[in-house]
């Protein structure tokens, strides 16, 4: 990772579980903002998953619930726009740390090899935040974007 990402890991990580800070430790769950229906779905899914897939002994159902919430909070849908619908989700080392703006200065796109890339939409001054839109600005109305967020 770059020096900036290393600093972000240290800032967001705080106390790391299992002794070492990882990328996943830095991603928020936003548990307090998640809908009760989604929390219930995550718990039910994790319990069902554990019944059918052996968990390593050091992992608990709550950790799978936590992972599902981190993916929902930080995941980027691709192909990154609503034209074709969302085909899948990605936790990208760089893009997952970018904040939302309705007037973004960057966008997340997919290159010919299927990798997520971050592209500047305008000249960005050194030290300025890199901002992306969490929703497709082109195919949604302002009311739809607000509801989606």
PDB file of C-alpha atoms in Angstrom:
ATOM      1  CA  UNK A   1       0.000   0.000   0.000  1.00  0.00           C
ATOM      2  CA  UNK A   2       0.941   3.637  -0.419  1.00  0.00           C
ATOM      3  CA  UNK A   3       1.999   5.791   2.542  1.00  0.00           C
ATOM      4  CA  UNK A   4      -1.464   7.365   2.502  1.00  0.00           C
ATOM      5  CA  UNK A   5      -3.205   3.989   2.754  1.00  0.00           C
ATOM      6  CA  UNK A   6      -0.809   2.873   5.480  1.00  0.00           C
ATOM      7  CA  UNK A   7      -1.679   6.021   7.453  1.00  0.00           C
ATOM      8  CA  UNK A   8      -5.406   5.379   6.817  1.00  0.00           C
ATOM      9  CA  UNK A   9      -5.066   1.803   8.120  1.00  0.00           C
ATOM     10  CA  UNK A  10      -3.415   3.035  11.309  1.00  0.00           C
ATOM     11  CA  UNK A  11      -5.989   5.803  11.784  1.00  0.00           C
ATOM     12  CA  UNK A  12      -9.078   3.657  11.162  1.00  0.00           C
ATOM     13  CA  UNK A  13      -7.813   0.478  12.753  1.00  0.00           C
ATOM     14  CA  UNK A  14      -7.389   1.485  16.343  1.00  0.00           C
ATOM     15  CA  UNK A  15      -7.331  -1.801  18.217  1.00  0.00           C
ATOM     16  CA  UNK A  16      -7.010  -4.694  15.807  1.00  0.00           C
ATOM     17  CA  UNK A  17      -8.542  -8.035  16.635  1.00  0.00           C
ATOM     18  CA  UNK A  18      -6.261 -11.083  16.567  1.00  0.00           C
ATOM     19  CA  UNK A  19      -3.234  -8.834  17.035  1.00  0.00           C
ATOM     20  CA  UNK A  20      -2.738  -7.408  13.519  1.00  0.00           C
ATOM     21  CA  UNK A  21      -4.536  -4.702  11.562  1.00  0.00           C
ATOM     22  CA  UNK A  22      -5.861  -5.809   8.169  1.00  0.00           C
ATOM     23  CA  UNK A  23      -7.713  -4.132   5.335  1.00  0.00           C
ATOM     24  CA  UNK A  24     -11.021  -5.593   6.597  1.00  0.00           C
ATOM     25  CA  UNK A  25     -10.425  -4.217  10.105  1.00  0.00           C
ATOM     26  CA  UNK A  26     -10.370  -0.707   8.627  1.00  0.00           C
ATOM     27  CA  UNK A  27     -13.740  -0.990   6.907  1.00  0.00           C
ATOM     28  CA  UNK A  28     -16.781   0.232   8.830  1.00  0.00           C
ATOM     29  CA  UNK A  29     -19.856  -1.947   9.397  1.00  0.00           C
ATOM     30  CA  UNK A  30     -22.215   1.007  10.000  1.00  0.00           C
ATOM     31  CA  UNK A  31     -24.144  -1.492  12.115  1.00  0.00           C
ATOM     32  CA  UNK A  32     -26.127   1.254  13.819  1.00  0.00           C
ATOM     33  CA  UNK A  33     -27.315   2.524  10.417  1.00  0.00           C
ATOM     34  CA  UNK A  34     -28.243  -0.856   8.924  1.00  0.00           C
ATOM     35  CA  UNK A  35     -31.958  -1.666   8.660  1.00  0.00           C
ATOM     36  CA  UNK A  36     -33.228  -4.203  11.203  1.00  0.00           C
ATOM     37  CA  UNK A  37     -34.405  -6.429   8.329  1.00  0.00           C
ATOM     38  CA  UNK A  38     -30.876  -6.536   6.912  1.00  0.00           C
ATOM     39  CA  UNK A  39     -29.343  -7.277  10.328  1.00  0.00           C
ATOM     40  CA  UNK A  40     -31.821 -10.140  10.760  1.00  0.00           C
ATOM     41  CA  UNK A  41     -31.096 -11.438   7.251  1.00  0.00           C
ATOM     42  CA  UNK A  42     -27.331 -11.380   7.953  1.00  0.00           C
ATOM     43  CA  UNK A  43     -27.752 -13.262  11.231  1.00  0.00           C
ATOM     44  CA  UNK A  44     -30.056 -15.882   9.688  1.00  0.00           C
ATOM     45  CA  UNK A  45     -27.749 -16.322   6.682  1.00  0.00           C
ATOM     46  CA  UNK A  46     -24.657 -16.680   8.890  1.00  0.00           C
ATOM     47  CA  UNK A  47     -26.362 -19.289  11.096  1.00  0.00           C
ATOM     48  CA  UNK A  48     -27.538 -21.251   8.047  1.00  0.00           C
ATOM     49  CA  UNK A  49     -24.078 -20.990   6.475  1.00  0.00           C
ATOM     50  CA  UNK A  50     -22.414 -22.331   9.649  1.00  0.00           C
ATOM     51  CA  UNK A  51     -24.777 -25.343   9.623  1.00  0.00           C
ATOM     52  CA  UNK A  52     -23.570 -26.328   6.162  1.00  0.00           C
ATOM     53  CA  UNK A  53     -19.983 -25.072   5.997  1.00  0.00           C
ATOM     54  CA  UNK A  54     -17.416 -25.922   8.668  1.00  0.00           C
ATOM     55  CA  UNK A  55     -16.127 -22.760  10.364  1.00  0.00           C
ATOM     56  CA  UNK A  56     -12.570 -22.630  11.701  1.00  0.00           C
ATOM     57  CA  UNK A  57     -12.867 -22.999  15.481  1.00  0.00           C
ATOM     58  CA  UNK A  58     -11.678 -19.442  16.193  1.00  0.00           C
ATOM     59  CA  UNK A  59     -14.517 -17.861  14.140  1.00  0.00           C
ATOM     60  CA  UNK A  60     -18.060 -17.238  15.302  1.00  0.00           C
ATOM     61  CA  UNK A  61     -21.351 -16.535  13.492  1.00  0.00           C
ATOM     62  CA  UNK A  62     -21.120 -12.906  14.621  1.00  0.00           C
ATOM     63  CA  UNK A  63     -17.933 -12.489  12.582  1.00  0.00           C
ATOM     64  CA  UNK A  64     -19.705 -13.560   9.380  1.00  0.00           C
ATOM     65  CA  UNK A  65     -22.512 -11.110  10.202  1.00  0.00           C
ATOM     66  CA  UNK A  66     -19.843  -8.431  10.663  1.00  0.00           C
ATOM     67  CA  UNK A  67     -18.259  -9.326   7.300  1.00  0.00           C
ATOM     68  CA  UNK A  68     -21.604  -9.132   5.475  1.00  0.00           C
ATOM     69  CA  UNK A  69     -22.208  -5.676   6.942  1.00  0.00           C
ATOM     70  CA  UNK A  70     -18.717  -4.507   5.935  1.00  0.00           C
ATOM     71  CA  UNK A  71     -19.342  -5.699   2.371  1.00  0.00           C
ATOM     72  CA  UNK A  72     -22.691  -3.920   2.202  1.00  0.00           C
ATOM     73  CA  UNK A  73     -21.257  -0.699   3.629  1.00  0.00           C
ATOM     74  CA  UNK A  74     -18.022  -0.597   1.631  1.00  0.00           C
ATOM     75  CA  UNK A  75     -18.672  -2.749  -1.430  1.00  0.00           C
ATOM     76  CA  UNK A  76     -18.740  -1.288  -4.900  1.00  0.00           C
ATOM     77  CA  UNK A  77     -21.209  -2.703  -7.357  1.00  0.00           C
ATOM     78  CA  UNK A  78     -19.918  -3.361 -10.829  1.00  0.00           C
ATOM     79  CA  UNK A  79     -20.124  -2.605 -13.668  1.00  0.00           C
ATOM     80  CA  UNK A  80     -20.374   0.559 -11.491  1.00  0.00           C
ATOM     81  CA  UNK A  81     -23.432   2.040 -13.190  1.00  0.00           C
ATOM     82  CA  UNK A  82     -27.098   1.154 -13.477  1.00  0.00           C
ATOM     83  CA  UNK A  83     -27.152   0.675 -17.271  1.00  0.00           C
ATOM     84  CA  UNK A  84     -26.600  -3.079 -17.040  1.00  0.00           C
ATOM     85  CA  UNK A  85     -27.593  -3.694 -13.453  1.00  0.00           C
ATOM     86  CA  UNK A  86     -25.138  -4.762 -10.786  1.00  0.00           C
ATOM     87  CA  UNK A  87     -23.337  -7.959 -11.740  1.00  0.00           C
ATOM     88  CA  UNK A  88     -21.378  -8.338  -8.523  1.00  0.00           C
ATOM     89  CA  UNK A  89     -19.672  -6.587  -5.630  1.00  0.00           C
ATOM     90  CA  UNK A  90     -16.061  -5.763  -4.871  1.00  0.00           C
ATOM     91  CA  UNK A  91     -14.108  -4.597  -1.869  1.00  0.00           C
ATOM     92  CA  UNK A  92     -11.374  -2.605  -3.539  1.00  0.00           C
ATOM     93  CA  UNK A  93      -8.260  -1.634  -1.582  1.00  0.00           C
ATOM     94  CA  UNK A  94      -8.411   1.980  -2.774  1.00  0.00           C
ATOM     95  CA  UNK A  95     -11.978   2.736  -3.825  1.00  0.00           C
ATOM     96  CA  UNK A  96     -13.516   1.327  -0.623  1.00  0.00           C
ATOM     97  CA  UNK A  97     -11.904   4.165   1.345  1.00  0.00           C
ATOM     98  CA  UNK A  98     -13.307   6.950  -0.832  1.00  0.00           C
ATOM     99  CA  UNK A  99     -16.086   9.123   0.480  1.00  0.00           C
ATOM    100  CA  UNK A 100     -19.335   9.963  -1.324  1.00  0.00           C
ATOM    101  CA  UNK A 101     -20.210  13.225  -2.998  1.00  0.00           C
ATOM    102  CA  UNK A 102     -23.104  14.194  -5.249  1.00  0.00           C
ATOM    103  CA  UNK A 103     -20.480  16.308  -7.057  1.00  0.00           C
ATOM    104  CA  UNK A 104     -17.613  13.773  -7.216  1.00  0.00           C
ATOM    105  CA  UNK A 105     -14.152  14.558  -8.573  1.00  0.00           C
ATOM    106  CA  UNK A 106     -13.451  10.870  -9.407  1.00  0.00           C
ATOM    107  CA  UNK A 107     -15.330   7.864 -10.655  1.00  0.00           C
ATOM    108  CA  UNK A 108     -14.823   4.132 -10.335  1.00  0.00           C
ATOM    109  CA  UNK A 109     -14.837   2.289 -13.628  1.00  0.00           C
ATOM    110  CA  UNK A 110     -13.867  -1.110 -14.951  1.00  0.00           C
ATOM    111  CA  UNK A 111     -11.012  -1.575 -17.407  1.00  0.00           C
ATOM    112  CA  UNK A 112     -10.895  -4.080 -20.279  1.00  0.00           C
ATOM    113  CA  UNK A 113      -9.463  -6.761 -17.945  1.00  0.00           C
ATOM    114  CA  UNK A 114     -12.349  -6.371 -15.486  1.00  0.00           C
ATOM    115  CA  UNK A 115     -10.301  -4.525 -12.830  1.00  0.00           C
ATOM    116  CA  UNK A 116     -11.732  -1.565 -10.955  1.00  0.00           C
ATOM    117  CA  UNK A 117      -9.900   1.679 -11.698  1.00  0.00           C
ATOM    118  CA  UNK A 118     -10.342   5.139 -10.229  1.00  0.00           C
ATOM    119  CA  UNK A 119     -10.374   7.965 -12.783  1.00  0.00           C
ATOM    120  CA  UNK A 120     -10.216  11.686 -12.088  1.00  0.00           C
ATOM    121  CA  UNK A 121     -13.153  13.659 -13.523  1.00  0.00           C
ATOM    122  CA  UNK A 122     -11.319  16.960 -13.137  1.00  0.00           C
ATOM    123  CA  UNK A 123      -7.954  18.355 -12.056  1.00  0.00           C
ATOM    124  CA  UNK A 124      -7.560  17.633  -8.346  1.00  0.00           C
ATOM    125  CA  UNK A 125      -5.225  19.639  -6.136  1.00  0.00           C
ATOM    126  CA  UNK A 126      -2.651  17.709  -4.131  1.00  0.00           C
ATOM    127  CA  UNK A 127      -4.066  16.962  -0.699  1.00  0.00           C
ATOM    128  CA  UNK A 128      -7.714  17.327  -1.773  1.00  0.00           C
ATOM    129  CA  UNK A 129     -10.033  14.429  -0.961  1.00  0.00           C
ATOM    130  CA  UNK A 130     -10.852  11.961  -3.716  1.00  0.00           C
ATOM    131  CA  UNK A 131     -14.656  11.749  -3.849  1.00  0.00           C
ATOM    132  CA  UNK A 132     -16.847   9.301  -5.738  1.00  0.00           C
ATOM    133  CA  UNK A 133     -20.596   8.933  -6.021  1.00  0.00           C
ATOM    134  CA  UNK A 134     -21.981   5.829  -4.353  1.00  0.00           C
ATOM    135  CA  UNK A 135     -24.913   5.880  -6.774  1.00  0.00           C
ATOM    136  CA  UNK A 136     -25.155   6.277 -10.542  1.00  0.00           C
ATOM    137  CA  UNK A 137     -25.663  10.020 -11.027  1.00  0.00           C
ATOM    138  CA  UNK A 138     -26.615   9.723 -14.685  1.00  0.00           C
ATOM    139  CA  UNK A 139     -29.544   7.310 -14.512  1.00  0.00           C
ATOM    140  CA  UNK A 140     -31.181   8.320 -11.206  1.00  0.00           C
ATOM    141  CA  UNK A 141     -33.117  11.400 -10.200  1.00  0.00           C
ATOM    142  CA  UNK A 142     -32.032  13.381  -7.153  1.00  0.00           C
ATOM    143  CA  UNK A 143     -34.890  11.836  -5.118  1.00  0.00           C
ATOM    144  CA  UNK A 144     -33.868   8.302  -6.190  1.00  0.00           C
ATOM    145  CA  UNK A 145     -30.224   8.993  -5.270  1.00  0.00           C
ATOM    146  CA  UNK A 146     -31.246  10.301  -1.843  1.00  0.00           C
ATOM    147  CA  UNK A 147     -33.417   7.229  -1.219  1.00  0.00           C
ATOM    148  CA  UNK A 148     -30.621   4.887  -2.353  1.00  0.00           C
ATOM    149  CA  UNK A 149     -28.091   6.426   0.042  1.00  0.00           C
TER     150      UNK A 149
END
